[in-house]
Amino acid sequence: NATACYKCPAGKYSETGHTKCESCVAGKYSASEGSIVCAYCPNLETSLAGSSACAIEARCCTIKQPGDLVLCA
């Protein structure tokens, strides 16, 4: 009984290449098909589960009074 091999699409991975594809978890990504692992997003970037790329994480800032200097991290 031979097991067929196939490439998982970007955003998914398979550790062995011949089992069911799993989605990358949030904060990780898989940019190309056939991945056996998902990579962590770079600093200040994030991703949703099943992503093929990361994006800069949006930061929300609140200004309490007009004219206040607000630094967003």
CSV table of N, CA, C and O in Angstrom, one decimal:
chain,number,residue,atom,x,y,z
A,1,ASN,N,0.8,-1.2,0.0
A,1,ASN,CA,0.0,0.0,0.0
A,1,ASN,C,0.9,1.3,0.0
A,1,ASN,O,1.4,1.7,1.0
A,2,ALA,N,1.0,1.9,-1.1
A,2,ALA,CA,1.8,3.1,-1.2
A,2,ALA,C,0.9,4.3,-0.8
A,2,ALA,O,-0.2,4.3,-1.1
A,3,THR,N,1.6,5.2,-0.2
A,3,THR,CA,0.9,6.4,0.2
A,3,THR,C,1.2,7.5,-0.8
A,3,THR,O,2.4,7.8,-1.0
A,4,ALA,N,0.2,8.2,-1.3
A,4,ALA,CA,0.5,9.2,-2.3
A,4,ALA,C,1.0,10.5,-1.6
A,4,ALA,O,0.6,10.8,-0.5
A,5,CYS,N,2.0,11.1,-2.3
A,5,CYS,CA,2.5,12.3,-1.8
A,5,CYS,C,1.9,13.5,-2.5
A,5,CYS,O,1.7,13.4,-3.7
A,6,TYR,N,1.7,14.6,-1.9
A,6,TYR,CA,1.2,15.8,-2.5
A,6,TYR,C,1.7,17.0,-1.8
A,6,TYR,O,2.1,16.9,-0.6
A,7,LYS,N,1.7,18.1,-2.4
A,7,LYS,CA,2.1,19.4,-1.8
A,7,LYS,C,1.0,20.1,-1.2
A,7,LYS,O,0.0,20.4,-1.8
A,8,CYS,N,1.2,20.5,0.1
A,8,CYS,CA,0.2,21.3,0.7
A,8,CYS,C,0.2,22.7,0.1
A,8,CYS,O,1.3,23.2,-0.2
A,9,PRO,N,-0.9,23.4,0.0
A,9,PRO,CA,-0.8,24.8,-0.5
A,9,PRO,C,-0.2,25.7,0.5
A,9,PRO,O,0.0,25.4,1.7
A,10,ALA,N,0.2,26.9,0.1
A,10,ALA,CA,0.7,28.0,0.9
A,10,ALA,C,-0.2,28.2,2.1
A,10,ALA,O,-1.5,28.2,1.9
A,11,GLY,N,0.3,28.4,3.3
A,11,GLY,CA,-0.6,28.7,4.4
A,11,GLY,C,-0.8,27.4,5.2
A,11,GLY,O,-1.4,27.4,6.3
A,12,LYS,N,-0.4,26.2,4.6
A,12,LYS,CA,-0.6,24.9,5.3
A,12,LYS,C,0.7,24.2,5.3
A,12,LYS,O,1.6,24.5,4.5
A,13,TYR,N,0.8,23.1,6.1
A,13,TYR,CA,2.1,22.3,6.1
A,13,TYR,C,1.7,20.9,6.4
A,13,TYR,O,0.6,20.6,6.9
A,14,SER,N,2.7,20.0,6.1
A,14,SER,CA,2.6,18.6,6.5
A,14,SER,C,4.0,18.1,6.8
A,14,SER,O,4.9,18.3,6.0
A,15,GLU,N,4.1,17.7,8.0
A,15,GLU,CA,5.5,17.3,8.5
A,15,GLU,C,6.1,16.2,7.7
A,15,GLU,O,7.3,16.1,7.5
A,16,THR,N,5.3,15.3,7.1
A,16,THR,CA,5.8,14.2,6.4
A,16,THR,C,5.5,14.3,4.9
A,16,THR,O,6.1,13.5,4.1
A,17,GLY,N,4.7,15.2,4.5
A,17,GLY,CA,4.4,15.3,3.0
A,17,GLY,C,3.4,14.3,2.5
A,17,GLY,O,3.0,14.4,1.3
A,18,HIS,N,2.9,13.4,3.3
A,18,HIS,CA,1.9,12.5,2.8
A,18,HIS,C,0.8,12.3,3.8
A,18,HIS,O,0.0,11.3,3.7
A,19,THR,N,0.7,13.1,4.8
A,19,THR,CA,-0.5,13.1,5.6
A,19,THR,C,-1.3,14.4,5.4
A,19,THR,O,-1.0,15.2,4.6
A,20,LYS,N,-2.4,14.5,6.1
A,20,LYS,CA,-3.3,15.6,5.9
A,20,LYS,C,-2.6,16.9,6.2
A,20,LYS,O,-1.7,17.0,7.1
A,21,CYS,N,-2.9,17.9,5.4
A,21,CYS,CA,-2.3,19.3,5.6
A,21,CYS,C,-3.0,20.0,6.8
A,21,CYS,O,-4.2,19.9,7.0
A,22,GLU,N,-2.1,20.6,7.6
A,22,GLU,CA,-2.6,21.4,8.7
A,22,GLU,C,-2.4,22.9,8.4
A,22,GLU,O,-1.4,23.3,7.8
A,23,SER,N,-3.3,23.7,8.9
A,23,SER,CA,-3.1,25.2,8.7
A,23,SER,C,-2.0,25.7,9.7
A,23,SER,O,-1.9,25.2,10.8
A,24,CYS,N,-1.3,26.7,9.2
A,24,CYS,CA,-0.3,27.3,10.1
A,24,CYS,C,-1.1,28.1,11.2
A,24,CYS,O,-2.2,28.6,10.9
A,25,VAL,N,-0.6,28.1,12.4
A,25,VAL,CA,-1.4,28.8,13.5
A,25,VAL,C,-1.1,30.3,13.4
A,25,VAL,O,-0.2,30.7,12.7
A,26,ALA,N,-1.9,31.1,14.0
A,26,ALA,CA,-1.8,32.5,14.0
A,26,ALA,C,-0.4,32.9,14.5
A,26,ALA,O,0.1,32.3,15.5
A,27,GLY,N,0.3,33.8,13.9
A,27,GLY,CA,1.6,34.3,14.2
A,27,GLY,C,2.7,33.5,13.4
A,27,GLY,O,3.9,33.8,13.5
A,28,LYS,N,2.3,32.5,12.6
A,28,LYS,CA,3.2,31.8,11.8
A,28,LYS,C,2.6,31.7,10.3
A,28,LYS,O,1.4,32.0,10.1
A,29,TYR,N,3.5,31.4,9.4
A,29,TYR,CA,3.0,31.4,8.0
A,29,TYR,C,3.8,30.4,7.2
A,29,TYR,O,4.9,29.9,7.6
A,30,SER,N,3.3,30.1,6.0
A,30,SER,CA,4.0,29.2,5.0
A,30,SER,C,3.8,29.9,3.7
A,30,SER,O,2.7,29.9,3.2
A,31,ALA,N,4.9,30.4,3.1
A,31,ALA,CA,4.8,31.2,1.9
A,31,ALA,C,4.7,30.3,0.6
A,31,ALA,O,4.3,30.8,-0.4
A,32,SER,N,5.1,29.1,0.7
A,32,SER,CA,5.1,28.3,-0.6
A,32,SER,C,4.5,27.0,-0.4
A,32,SER,O,4.3,26.5,0.8
A,33,GLU,N,4.1,26.4,-1.4
A,33,GLU,CA,3.5,25.0,-1.3
A,33,GLU,C,4.5,24.0,-1.0
A,33,GLU,O,5.7,24.2,-1.2
A,34,GLY,N,4.1,22.9,-0.4
A,34,GLY,CA,5.0,21.8,0.0
A,34,GLY,C,5.7,22.0,1.2
A,34,GLY,O,6.7,21.3,1.5
A,35,SER,N,5.3,23.0,2.1
A,35,SER,CA,6.1,23.2,3.3
A,35,SER,C,5.9,22.1,4.3
A,35,SER,O,4.8,21.5,4.4
A,36,ILE,N,7.0,21.8,5.1
A,36,ILE,CA,6.9,20.8,6.1
A,36,ILE,C,6.8,21.5,7.5
A,36,ILE,O,6.6,20.8,8.5
A,37,VAL,N,7.0,22.8,7.6
A,37,VAL,CA,6.9,23.6,8.8
A,37,VAL,C,6.4,25.0,8.5
A,37,VAL,O,6.4,25.4,7.3
A,38,CYS,N,5.9,25.6,9.5
A,38,CYS,CA,5.5,27.0,9.3
A,38,CYS,C,6.5,27.9,10.0
A,38,CYS,O,7.1,27.5,11.1
A,39,ALA,N,6.8,29.1,9.5
A,39,ALA,CA,7.8,30.0,10.0
A,39,ALA,C,7.1,31.0,10.9
A,39,ALA,O,6.0,31.4,10.7
A,40,TYR,N,7.8,31.5,11.9
A,40,TYR,CA,7.3,32.6,12.7
A,40,TYR,C,7.4,33.9,11.9
A,40,TYR,O,8.3,34.1,11.1
A,41,CYS,N,6.4,34.7,12.2
A,41,CYS,CA,6.4,36.1,11.5
A,41,CYS,C,7.5,36.9,12.2
A,41,CYS,O,7.8,36.7,13.3
A,42,PRO,N,8.1,37.8,11.4
A,42,PRO,CA,9.2,38.7,11.9
A,42,PRO,C,8.6,39.6,13.0
A,42,PRO,O,7.4,39.8,13.1
A,43,ASN,N,9.5,40.2,13.7
A,43,ASN,CA,9.1,41.2,14.8
A,43,ASN,C,8.2,42.3,14.2
A,43,ASN,O,8.4,42.7,13.1
A,44,LEU,N,7.2,42.6,15.0
A,44,LEU,CA,6.2,43.7,14.6
A,44,LEU,C,5.2,43.2,13.5
A,44,LEU,O,4.5,44.0,13.0
A,45,GLU,N,5.3,42.0,13.1
A,45,GLU,CA,4.4,41.5,12.1
A,45,GLU,C,3.6,40.3,12.7
A,45,GLU,O,4.0,39.7,13.7
A,46,THR,N,2.4,40.0,12.1
A,46,THR,CA,1.6,38.9,12.6
A,46,THR,C,0.8,38.3,11.5
A,46,THR,O,0.9,38.8,10.3
A,47,SER,N,0.1,37.3,11.7
A,47,SER,CA,-0.7,36.6,10.7
A,47,SER,C,-1.9,35.9,11.3
A,47,SER,O,-1.9,35.6,12.5
A,48,LEU,N,-2.9,35.7,10.5
A,48,LEU,CA,-4.0,34.9,11.0
A,48,LEU,C,-3.7,33.4,10.7
A,48,LEU,O,-2.8,33.1,9.9
A,49,ALA,N,-4.5,32.5,11.3
A,49,ALA,CA,-4.3,31.1,11.1
A,49,ALA,C,-4.5,30.8,9.6
A,49,ALA,O,-5.3,31.4,8.9
A,50,GLY,N,-3.6,29.9,9.0
A,50,GLY,CA,-3.7,29.6,7.6
A,50,GLY,C,-3.1,30.6,6.6
A,50,GLY,O,-3.4,30.6,5.5
A,51,SER,N,-2.3,31.5,7.1
A,51,SER,CA,-1.7,32.5,6.3
A,51,SER,C,-0.5,32.1,5.5
A,51,SER,O,0.3,31.3,5.9
A,52,SER,N,-0.4,32.7,4.3
A,52,SER,CA,0.8,32.5,3.5
A,52,SER,C,1.8,33.7,3.5
A,52,SER,O,2.8,33.7,2.9
A,53,ALA,N,1.4,34.7,4.4
A,53,ALA,CA,2.3,35.9,4.5
A,53,ALA,C,2.0,36.5,5.9
A,53,ALA,O,0.9,36.3,6.4
A,54,CYS,N,2.9,37.4,6.3
A,54,CYS,CA,2.7,38.2,7.5
A,54,CYS,C,2.5,39.6,7.1
A,54,CYS,O,2.8,40.0,6.0
A,55,ALA,N,1.9,40.4,8.0
A,55,ALA,CA,1.7,41.8,7.8
A,55,ALA,C,2.0,42.6,9.1
A,55,ALA,O,2.0,42.0,10.2
A,56,ILE,N,2.3,43.9,8.9
A,56,ILE,CA,2.6,44.7,10.1
A,56,ILE,C,1.4,44.7,10.9
A,56,ILE,O,0.3,45.0,10.5
A,57,GLU,N,1.6,44.5,12.2
A,57,GLU,CA,0.5,44.5,13.2
A,57,GLU,C,0.0,45.9,13.4
A,57,GLU,O,0.8,46.8,13.7
A,58,ALA,N,-1.3,46.1,13.2
A,58,ALA,CA,-1.9,47.4,13.4
A,58,ALA,C,-1.9,47.8,14.9
A,58,ALA,O,-2.2,46.9,15.7
A,59,ARG,N,-1.6,49.0,15.2
A,59,ARG,CA,-1.6,49.4,16.6
A,59,ARG,C,-2.6,50.6,16.7
A,59,ARG,O,-2.7,51.5,15.9
A,60,CYS,N,-3.4,50.5,17.7
A,60,CYS,CA,-4.4,51.5,17.9
A,60,CYS,C,-4.0,52.5,19.0
A,60,CYS,O,-3.4,52.1,20.0
A,61,CYS,N,-4.2,53.7,18.8
A,61,CYS,CA,-3.8,54.8,19.8
A,61,CYS,C,-5.0,55.6,20.1
A,61,CYS,O,-5.9,55.8,19.3
A,62,THR,N,-5.0,56.0,21.4
A,62,THR,CA,-6.1,56.8,21.9
A,62,THR,C,-5.6,58.1,22.3
A,62,THR,O,-4.7,58.2,23.1
A,63,ILE,N,-6.2,59.2,21.8
A,63,ILE,CA,-5.8,60.6,22.3
A,63,ILE,C,-6.9,61.0,23.3
A,63,ILE,O,-8.1,61.1,22.9
A,64,LYS,N,-6.5,61.2,24.5
A,64,LYS,CA,-7.5,61.6,25.5
A,64,LYS,C,-8.0,63.0,25.4
A,64,LYS,O,-9.1,63.3,25.6
A,65,GLN,N,-7.1,63.9,25.1
A,65,GLN,CA,-7.4,65.3,24.9
A,65,GLN,C,-6.8,65.8,23.7
A,65,GLN,O,-5.6,65.5,23.4
A,66,PRO,N,-7.4,66.7,22.9
A,66,PRO,CA,-6.8,67.3,21.7
A,66,PRO,C,-5.4,67.9,22.1
A,66,PRO,O,-5.3,68.6,23.1
A,67,GLY,N,-4.4,67.7,21.3
A,67,GLY,CA,-3.1,68.3,21.6
A,67,GLY,C,-2.2,67.4,22.4
A,67,GLY,O,-1.0,67.6,22.5
A,68,ASP,N,-2.7,66.3,22.9
A,68,ASP,CA,-1.9,65.4,23.7
A,68,ASP,C,-0.9,64.7,22.8
A,68,ASP,O,-1.2,64.3,21.6
A,69,LEU,N,0.3,64.5,23.2
A,69,LEU,CA,1.3,63.7,22.5
A,69,LEU,C,1.1,62.2,22.9
A,69,LEU,O,1.2,61.9,24.1
A,70,VAL,N,0.9,61.4,21.9
A,70,VAL,CA,0.6,60.0,22.2
A,70,VAL,C,1.7,59.1,21.4
A,70,VAL,O,1.8,59.3,20.2
A,71,LEU,N,2.4,58.3,22.1
A,71,LEU,CA,3.3,57.4,21.5
A,71,LEU,C,2.7,56.0,21.4
A,71,LEU,O,2.2,55.5,22.4
A,72,CYS,N,2.7,55.4,20.2
A,72,CYS,CA,2.1,54.1,20.1
A,72,CYS,C,3.3,53.1,19.9
A,72,CYS,O,4.2,53.3,19.1
A,73,ALA,N,3.2,52.0,20.6
A,73,ALA,CA,4.3,51.0,20.6
A,73,ALA,C,3.9,49.9,19.6
A,73,ALA,O,2.8,49.8,19.2
